[in-house]
């Protein structure tokens, strides 16, 4: 699954350059040009990582970072901060607000891409791996195959993406809307009930009856995948 990166940067030329280079690396990229809009974009669809400029119109980068860190659903969202100023005090302040990493402008795209990879690998190992395992379920993203306890599990493309997404965040509860955005995309109109249908199919494919159902239905909240409690 393509990691989704939100770039909050008000310098058009730099934003375009970032978008171009990150897309070339295989990331899905959305650009936001001020702090207020950036926070709205995060609310709309949770990114896998945020590249955040320090100096932004409306709401500053520091404030965006603080707000994201103060909310449960974005507390662990990876943030890489960009700044034009290189003073050590700023650097410390940047990390104090909870950014995961920090780059001083001007920086090379190679450097940024390396930092993004490193942060994603550290925080969401599942995103960078070709093979992801949780409990007795193993996904091979390259071969597009799923096994449970050594048994081959046959999934349709939507069920595969759904399982892939749930396995990146074991134990976390997702609403139907969040799953729709993440698996179907935020610009596709699909009814929330569709999620139930595909979760049903995924369950049926994963469970032969003898095993524990890995998908938990949380009443009025949504679904989560959890085999480890
Ligand atoms: Ca700026």
PDB file of C-alpha atoms in Angstrom, residues 120-224:
ATOM      1  CA  UNK A 120       8.512   5.385   8.467  1.00  0.00           C
ATOM      2  CA  UNK A 121      10.620   2.312   9.120  1.00  0.00           C
ATOM      3  CA  UNK A 122      10.994   3.197  12.776  1.00  0.00           C
ATOM      4  CA  UNK A 123       7.406   4.179  13.457  1.00  0.00           C
ATOM      5  CA  UNK A 124       5.429   2.011  11.085  1.00  0.00           C
ATOM      6  CA  UNK A 125       7.624  -0.934  10.185  1.00  0.00           C
ATOM      7  CA  UNK A 126       4.704  -2.373   8.273  1.00  0.00           C
ATOM      8  CA  UNK A 127       4.774   0.379   5.658  1.00  0.00           C
ATOM      9  CA  UNK A 128       8.281  -0.221   4.440  1.00  0.00           C
ATOM     10  CA  UNK A 129       8.261  -4.003   4.407  1.00  0.00           C
ATOM     11  CA  UNK A 130       7.440  -6.357   1.566  1.00  0.00           C
ATOM     12  CA  UNK A 131       6.317  -8.962   4.037  1.00  0.00           C
ATOM     13  CA  UNK A 132       4.192  -8.185   7.089  1.00  0.00           C
ATOM     14  CA  UNK A 133       3.171 -10.610   9.798  1.00  0.00           C
ATOM     15  CA  UNK A 134       0.738 -10.369  12.693  1.00  0.00           C
ATOM     16  CA  UNK A 135      -0.029 -13.429  14.799  1.00  0.00           C
ATOM     17  CA  UNK A 136      -0.282 -16.332  12.355  1.00  0.00           C
ATOM     18  CA  UNK A 137      -1.228 -14.091   9.397  1.00  0.00           C
ATOM     19  CA  UNK A 138       1.457 -13.211   6.843  1.00  0.00           C
ATOM     20  CA  UNK A 139       1.060 -10.825   3.907  1.00  0.00           C
ATOM     21  CA  UNK A 140       3.482 -10.834   0.999  1.00  0.00           C
ATOM     22  CA  UNK A 141       2.999  -7.486  -0.730  1.00  0.00           C
ATOM     23  CA  UNK A 142       5.211  -8.292  -3.681  1.00  0.00           C
ATOM     24  CA  UNK A 143       3.607 -11.614  -4.548  1.00  0.00           C
ATOM     25  CA  UNK A 144       0.164 -10.356  -3.341  1.00  0.00           C
ATOM     26  CA  UNK A 145      -0.318 -13.477  -1.267  1.00  0.00           C
ATOM     27  CA  UNK A 146      -1.714 -14.057   2.193  1.00  0.00           C
ATOM     28  CA  UNK A 147      -1.164 -17.031   4.458  1.00  0.00           C
ATOM     29  CA  UNK A 148      -2.694 -17.922   7.767  1.00  0.00           C
ATOM     30  CA  UNK A 149      -0.880 -20.579   9.809  1.00  0.00           C
ATOM     31  CA  UNK A 150       0.821 -21.714   6.594  1.00  0.00           C
ATOM     32  CA  UNK A 151      -2.495 -22.079   4.754  1.00  0.00           C
ATOM     33  CA  UNK A 152      -2.952 -20.025   1.583  1.00  0.00           C
ATOM     34  CA  UNK A 153      -5.767 -17.457   1.935  1.00  0.00           C
ATOM     35  CA  UNK A 154      -7.386 -16.223  -1.265  1.00  0.00           C
ATOM     36  CA  UNK A 155      -8.515 -12.604  -1.138  1.00  0.00           C
ATOM     37  CA  UNK A 156      -9.979 -10.178  -3.640  1.00  0.00           C
ATOM     38  CA  UNK A 157      -8.038  -6.926  -4.214  1.00  0.00           C
ATOM     39  CA  UNK A 158     -10.213  -4.891  -1.828  1.00  0.00           C
ATOM     40  CA  UNK A 159      -9.987  -7.490   0.962  1.00  0.00           C
ATOM     41  CA  UNK A 160      -6.213  -7.593   0.418  1.00  0.00           C
ATOM     42  CA  UNK A 161      -5.898  -3.805   0.827  1.00  0.00           C
ATOM     43  CA  UNK A 162      -8.218  -3.874   3.820  1.00  0.00           C
ATOM     44  CA  UNK A 163      -6.183  -6.576   5.564  1.00  0.00           C
ATOM     45  CA  UNK A 164      -2.927  -4.805   4.654  1.00  0.00           C
ATOM     46  CA  UNK A 165      -4.190  -1.581   6.220  1.00  0.00           C
ATOM     47  CA  UNK A 166      -5.484  -3.240   9.400  1.00  0.00           C
ATOM     48  CA  UNK A 167      -2.195  -5.117   9.787  1.00  0.00           C
ATOM     49  CA  UNK A 168      -0.245  -1.857   9.752  1.00  0.00           C
ATOM     50  CA  UNK A 169      -2.023  -0.789  12.913  1.00  0.00           C
ATOM     51  CA  UNK A 170      -2.848  -3.881  14.962  1.00  0.00           C
ATOM     52  CA  UNK A 171      -5.140  -3.208  17.900  1.00  0.00           C
ATOM     53  CA  UNK A 172      -6.253   0.168  16.650  1.00  0.00           C
ATOM     54  CA  UNK A 173      -9.965   0.690  16.056  1.00  0.00           C
ATOM     55  CA  UNK A 174     -10.969   2.247  12.732  1.00  0.00           C
ATOM     56  CA  UNK A 175     -14.369   3.683  11.914  1.00  0.00           C
ATOM     57  CA  UNK A 176     -16.013   2.660   8.652  1.00  0.00           C
ATOM     58  CA  UNK A 177     -15.305   6.156   7.293  1.00  0.00           C
ATOM     59  CA  UNK A 178     -11.598   5.904   8.125  1.00  0.00           C
ATOM     60  CA  UNK A 179     -11.398   2.524   6.412  1.00  0.00           C
ATOM     61  CA  UNK A 180     -13.229   3.890   3.384  1.00  0.00           C
ATOM     62  CA  UNK A 181     -10.738   6.745   3.068  1.00  0.00           C
ATOM     63  CA  UNK A 182      -7.710   4.543   3.569  1.00  0.00           C
ATOM     64  CA  UNK A 183      -8.724   1.560   1.462  1.00  0.00           C
ATOM     65  CA  UNK A 184     -11.067   2.978  -1.163  1.00  0.00           C
ATOM     66  CA  UNK A 185      -9.684   6.546  -1.275  1.00  0.00           C
ATOM     67  CA  UNK A 186     -11.271   9.753  -0.062  1.00  0.00           C
ATOM     68  CA  UNK A 187     -12.571  10.843  -3.465  1.00  0.00           C
ATOM     69  CA  UNK A 188     -14.519   7.654  -4.135  1.00  0.00           C
ATOM     70  CA  UNK A 189     -18.124   7.594  -3.059  1.00  0.00           C
ATOM     71  CA  UNK A 190     -18.910   4.306  -1.352  1.00  0.00           C
ATOM     72  CA  UNK A 191     -21.512   3.681   1.329  1.00  0.00           C
ATOM     73  CA  UNK A 192     -20.232   2.870   4.807  1.00  0.00           C
ATOM     74  CA  UNK A 193     -22.117  -0.439   4.660  1.00  0.00           C
ATOM     75  CA  UNK A 194     -19.774  -1.533   1.868  1.00  0.00           C
ATOM     76  CA  UNK A 195     -17.040  -1.781   4.495  1.00  0.00           C
ATOM     77  CA  UNK A 196     -19.130  -4.313   6.438  1.00  0.00           C
ATOM     78  CA  UNK A 197     -19.546  -6.416   3.310  1.00  0.00           C
ATOM     79  CA  UNK A 198     -15.806  -6.535   2.648  1.00  0.00           C
ATOM     80  CA  UNK A 199     -14.933  -7.121   6.302  1.00  0.00           C
ATOM     81  CA  UNK A 200     -17.375 -10.039   6.157  1.00  0.00           C
ATOM     82  CA  UNK A 201     -15.612 -11.493   3.121  1.00  0.00           C
ATOM     83  CA  UNK A 202     -12.197 -10.983   4.700  1.00  0.00           C
ATOM     84  CA  UNK A 203     -13.328 -12.755   7.879  1.00  0.00           C
ATOM     85  CA  UNK A 204     -14.730 -15.663   5.915  1.00  0.00           C
ATOM     86  CA  UNK A 205     -11.485 -16.065   3.978  1.00  0.00           C
ATOM     87  CA  UNK A 206      -9.275 -15.830   7.083  1.00  0.00           C
ATOM     88  CA  UNK A 207     -11.263 -18.085   9.384  1.00  0.00           C
ATOM     89  CA  UNK A 208     -11.746 -21.760   8.772  1.00  0.00           C
ATOM     90  CA  UNK A 209     -13.586 -22.148  12.054  1.00  0.00           C
ATOM     91  CA  UNK A 210     -10.775 -23.616  14.122  1.00  0.00           C
ATOM     92  CA  UNK A 211      -8.846 -20.351  14.410  1.00  0.00           C
ATOM     93  CA  UNK A 212      -9.574 -17.242  16.375  1.00  0.00           C
ATOM     94  CA  UNK A 213     -11.329 -14.464  14.465  1.00  0.00           C
ATOM     95  CA  UNK A 214      -8.617 -11.796  14.088  1.00  0.00           C
ATOM     96  CA  UNK A 215     -11.077  -9.004  13.349  1.00  0.00           C
ATOM     97  CA  UNK A 216     -12.868  -7.408  16.225  1.00  0.00           C
ATOM     98  CA  UNK A 217     -16.124  -5.553  15.666  1.00  0.00           C
ATOM     99  CA  UNK A 218     -16.386  -2.635  18.052  1.00  0.00           C
ATOM    100  CA  UNK A 219     -19.995  -1.667  18.510  1.00  0.00           C
ATOM    101  CA  UNK A 220     -20.806   1.745  17.002  1.00  0.00           C
ATOM    102  CA  UNK A 221     -17.065   2.431  16.545  1.00  0.00           C
ATOM    103  CA  UNK A 222     -15.739   0.178  13.788  1.00  0.00           C
ATOM    104  CA  UNK A 223     -13.199  -2.593  13.364  1.00  0.00           C
ATOM    105  CA  UNK A 224      -9.749  -3.559  14.487  1.00  0.00           C
TER     106      UNK A 224
END
